[in-house]
Amino acid sequence: MGWMTIEDLRLNAKGELLSNNLATYKIPDIYFMPDQIDIKFLTEENPMTPYDSKVLGEPPLMYGIGVFFAIRQAMRAFNSQDGFGFVSPLTPERVLCELYRNELQEIAKNNVTSLSLQPSQ
């Protein structure tokens, strides 16, 4: 999940990792976990898979993609007028900048010192 939402690896021109220490790498910790997790076990047999398996694909990859698209849907719910790009990872900083893209561009253009926290129109 990290590479879709929180892990923003940066490389220099030589391909060397720039986010390789605690000052530049956000380590997932206990606060990245939800307060409550509801688990439901599937009880029906699944004869279409080997050994009645109920897993599809690589779970970490699939969960990360689900979280990525859930965040994009939340961004669209906040501002349905804007078409957000398909950029990964959707770090909290990137989400905030996308939600207020027009305001940030206005600040950069006019050196505005205050920001109105309204969705982009």
PDB file of C-alpha atoms in Angstrom:
ATOM      1  CA  MET A   1       0.000   0.000   0.000  1.00  0.00           C
ATOM      2  CA  GLY A   2       2.855   2.363   0.768  1.00  0.00           C
ATOM      3  CA  TRP A   3       3.999   2.852  -2.807  1.00  0.00           C
ATOM      4  CA  MET A   4       0.481   4.022  -3.790  1.00  0.00           C
ATOM      5  CA  THR A   5      -0.181   6.430  -0.933  1.00  0.00           C
ATOM      6  CA  ILE A   6       2.674   7.281   1.437  1.00  0.00           C
ATOM      7  CA  GLU A   7       5.983   6.058   0.068  1.00  0.00           C
ATOM      8  CA  ASP A   8       7.408   8.758  -2.180  1.00  0.00           C
ATOM      9  CA  LEU A   9      10.805   7.426  -3.247  1.00  0.00           C
ATOM     10  CA  ARG A  10      13.019  10.019  -4.898  1.00  0.00           C
ATOM     11  CA  LEU A  11      16.082   9.309  -7.042  1.00  0.00           C
ATOM     12  CA  ASN A  12      18.819  11.608  -8.308  1.00  0.00           C
ATOM     13  CA  ALA A  13      20.091  11.694 -11.911  1.00  0.00           C
ATOM     14  CA  LYS A  14      22.431   8.757 -11.184  1.00  0.00           C
ATOM     15  CA  GLY A  15      19.526   6.642  -9.911  1.00  0.00           C
ATOM     16  CA  GLU A  16      20.651   6.866  -6.286  1.00  0.00           C
ATOM     17  CA  LEU A  17      17.961   6.936  -3.637  1.00  0.00           C
ATOM     18  CA  LEU A  18      17.544  10.403  -2.102  1.00  0.00           C
ATOM     19  CA  SER A  19      14.933   9.384   0.482  1.00  0.00           C
ATOM     20  CA  ASN A  20      17.272   7.042   2.323  1.00  0.00           C
ATOM     21  CA  ASN A  21      17.314   8.389   5.873  1.00  0.00           C
ATOM     22  CA  LEU A  22      14.878   9.283   8.638  1.00  0.00           C
ATOM     23  CA  ALA A  23      14.841  12.963   7.656  1.00  0.00           C
ATOM     24  CA  THR A  24      13.663  12.237   4.103  1.00  0.00           C
ATOM     25  CA  TYR A  25      11.701   8.987   4.423  1.00  0.00           C
ATOM     26  CA  LYS A  26       8.286   8.703   6.072  1.00  0.00           C
ATOM     27  CA  ILE A  27       8.244   5.423   7.994  1.00  0.00           C
ATOM     28  CA  PRO A  28       4.784   3.867   8.388  1.00  0.00           C
ATOM     29  CA  ASP A  29       4.034   3.403  12.069  1.00  0.00           C
ATOM     30  CA  ILE A  30       1.129   2.449  14.317  1.00  0.00           C
ATOM     31  CA  TYR A  31      -0.657   5.728  13.492  1.00  0.00           C
ATOM     32  CA  PHE A  32      -1.000   4.665   9.826  1.00  0.00           C
ATOM     33  CA  MET A  33      -3.290   1.841  10.953  1.00  0.00           C
ATOM     34  CA  PRO A  34      -7.056   2.393  11.336  1.00  0.00           C
ATOM     35  CA  ASP A  35      -8.482   2.490  14.855  1.00  0.00           C
ATOM     36  CA  GLN A  36     -10.802  -0.413  14.047  1.00  0.00           C
ATOM     37  CA  ILE A  37     -10.498  -3.239  11.543  1.00  0.00           C
ATOM     38  CA  ASP A  38     -13.521  -5.402  10.777  1.00  0.00           C
ATOM     39  CA  ILE A  39     -12.628  -8.873   9.533  1.00  0.00           C
ATOM     40  CA  LYS A  40     -15.181 -11.161   7.924  1.00  0.00           C
ATOM     41  CA  PHE A  41     -14.193 -14.698   7.054  1.00  0.00           C
ATOM     42  CA  LEU A  42     -15.667 -16.270   3.940  1.00  0.00           C
ATOM     43  CA  THR A  43     -17.239 -19.577   4.822  1.00  0.00           C
ATOM     44  CA  GLU A  44     -18.375 -20.839   1.415  1.00  0.00           C
ATOM     45  CA  GLU A  45     -16.119 -23.153  -0.537  1.00  0.00           C
ATOM     46  CA  ASN A  46     -14.596 -21.850  -3.730  1.00  0.00           C
ATOM     47  CA  PRO A  47     -14.119 -24.790  -6.129  1.00  0.00           C
ATOM     48  CA  MET A  48     -12.810 -22.498  -8.909  1.00  0.00           C
ATOM     49  CA  THR A  49      -9.469 -21.909  -7.167  1.00  0.00           C
ATOM     50  CA  PRO A  50      -6.682 -24.194  -5.942  1.00  0.00           C
ATOM     51  CA  TYR A  51      -7.386 -25.516  -2.459  1.00  0.00           C
ATOM     52  CA  ASP A  52     -10.501 -23.320  -2.165  1.00  0.00           C
ATOM     53  CA  SER A  53      -8.360 -20.185  -2.018  1.00  0.00           C
ATOM     54  CA  LYS A  54     -10.227 -16.920  -1.497  1.00  0.00           C
ATOM     55  CA  VAL A  55      -7.391 -14.523  -2.328  1.00  0.00           C
ATOM     56  CA  LEU A  56      -7.053 -12.709  -5.637  1.00  0.00           C
ATOM     57  CA  GLY A  57      -3.649 -11.419  -6.721  1.00  0.00           C
ATOM     58  CA  GLU A  58      -1.051 -10.080  -4.352  1.00  0.00           C
ATOM     59  CA  PRO A  59      -2.994  -8.663  -1.379  1.00  0.00           C
ATOM     60  CA  PRO A  60      -0.588  -5.789  -0.583  1.00  0.00           C
ATOM     61  CA  LEU A  61      -0.722  -4.632  -4.198  1.00  0.00           C
ATOM     62  CA  MET A  62      -4.505  -4.950  -4.388  1.00  0.00           C
ATOM     63  CA  TYR A  63      -5.058  -3.159  -1.063  1.00  0.00           C
ATOM     64  CA  GLY A  64      -2.799  -0.322  -2.142  1.00  0.00           C
ATOM     65  CA  ILE A  65      -4.696   0.164  -5.380  1.00  0.00           C
ATOM     66  CA  GLY A  66      -8.010   0.164  -3.503  1.00  0.00           C
ATOM     67  CA  VAL A  67      -6.789   2.826  -1.078  1.00  0.00           C
ATOM     68  CA  PHE A  68      -5.436   4.906  -3.962  1.00  0.00           C
ATOM     69  CA  PHE A  69      -8.792   4.953  -5.750  1.00  0.00           C
ATOM     70  CA  ALA A  70     -10.698   5.554  -2.507  1.00  0.00           C
ATOM     71  CA  ILE A  71      -8.597   8.664  -1.907  1.00  0.00           C
ATOM     72  CA  ARG A  72      -9.254   9.847  -5.484  1.00  0.00           C
ATOM     73  CA  GLN A  73     -13.002   9.354  -4.981  1.00  0.00           C
ATOM     74  CA  ALA A  74     -12.829  11.382  -1.760  1.00  0.00           C
ATOM     75  CA  MET A  75     -10.968  14.129  -3.643  1.00  0.00           C
ATOM     76  CA  ARG A  76     -13.706  14.146  -6.309  1.00  0.00           C
ATOM     77  CA  ALA A  77     -16.379  14.312  -3.597  1.00  0.00           C
ATOM     78  CA  PHE A  78     -14.626  17.367  -2.178  1.00  0.00           C
ATOM     79  CA  ASN A  79     -14.279  19.010  -5.597  1.00  0.00           C
ATOM     80  CA  SER A  80     -16.242  17.422  -8.421  1.00  0.00           C
ATOM     81  CA  GLN A  81     -15.286  20.172 -10.895  1.00  0.00           C
ATOM     82  CA  ASP A  82     -11.610  19.252 -11.123  1.00  0.00           C
ATOM     83  CA  GLY A  83     -10.062  16.357 -13.009  1.00  0.00           C
ATOM     84  CA  PHE A  84      -7.312  15.027 -10.787  1.00  0.00           C
ATOM     85  CA  GLY A  85      -4.361  13.423 -12.477  1.00  0.00           C
ATOM     86  CA  PHE A  86      -3.337   9.809 -12.090  1.00  0.00           C
ATOM     87  CA  VAL A  87      -0.224  10.393 -10.017  1.00  0.00           C
ATOM     88  CA  SER A  88       1.177   7.998  -7.462  1.00  0.00           C
ATOM     89  CA  PRO A  89       1.893   8.110  -4.609  1.00  0.00           C
ATOM     90  CA  LEU A  90      -1.032  10.127  -3.271  1.00  0.00           C
ATOM     91  CA  THR A  91       0.821  11.449  -0.250  1.00  0.00           C
ATOM     92  CA  PRO A  92      -1.082  13.735   2.129  1.00  0.00           C
ATOM     93  CA  GLU A  93       0.940  16.651   0.787  1.00  0.00           C
ATOM     94  CA  ARG A  94       0.102  15.808  -2.827  1.00  0.00           C
ATOM     95  CA  VAL A  95      -3.615  15.419  -2.016  1.00  0.00           C
ATOM     96  CA  LEU A  96      -3.669  18.823  -0.317  1.00  0.00           C
ATOM     97  CA  CYS A  97      -1.843  20.477  -3.211  1.00  0.00           C
ATOM     98  CA  GLU A  98      -4.215  18.894  -5.755  1.00  0.00           C
ATOM     99  CA  LEU A  99      -7.310  19.945  -3.813  1.00  0.00           C
ATOM    100  CA  TYR A 100      -6.107  23.550  -3.667  1.00  0.00           C
ATOM    101  CA  ARG A 101      -4.212  23.632  -6.982  1.00  0.00           C
ATOM    102  CA  ASN A 102      -5.910  26.814  -8.285  1.00  0.00           C
ATOM    103  CA  GLU A 103      -5.363  28.677  -5.030  1.00  0.00           C
ATOM    104  CA  LEU A 104      -1.705  27.656  -4.943  1.00  0.00           C
ATOM    105  CA  GLN A 105      -1.236  28.794  -8.533  1.00  0.00           C
ATOM    106  CA  GLU A 106      -2.834  32.134  -7.627  1.00  0.00           C
ATOM    107  CA  ILE A 107      -0.499  32.509  -4.671  1.00  0.00           C
ATOM    108  CA  ALA A 108       2.518  31.748  -6.857  1.00  0.00           C
ATOM    109  CA  LYS A 109       1.318  34.168  -9.544  1.00  0.00           C
ATOM    110  CA  ASN A 110       0.398  37.087  -7.298  1.00  0.00           C
ATOM    111  CA  ASN A 111       2.500  36.457  -4.187  1.00  0.00           C
ATOM    112  CA  VAL A 112      -0.721  36.290  -2.170  1.00  0.00           C
ATOM    113  CA  THR A 113      -0.075  35.961   1.542  1.00  0.00           C
ATOM    114  CA  SER A 114      -3.436  34.516   2.659  1.00  0.00           C
ATOM    115  CA  LEU A 115      -5.258  31.432   1.428  1.00  0.00           C
ATOM    116  CA  SER A 116      -9.012  30.926   1.297  1.00  0.00           C
ATOM    117  CA  LEU A 117      -9.676  27.271   2.113  1.00  0.00           C
ATOM    118  CA  GLN A 118     -12.443  26.704  -0.426  1.00  0.00           C
ATOM    119  CA  PRO A 119     -12.412  23.959  -3.082  1.00  0.00           C
ATOM    120  CA  SER A 120     -11.074  24.922  -6.517  1.00  0.00           C
ATOM    121  CA  GLN A 121     -13.798  25.970  -8.942  1.00  0.00           C
TER     122      GLN A 121
END
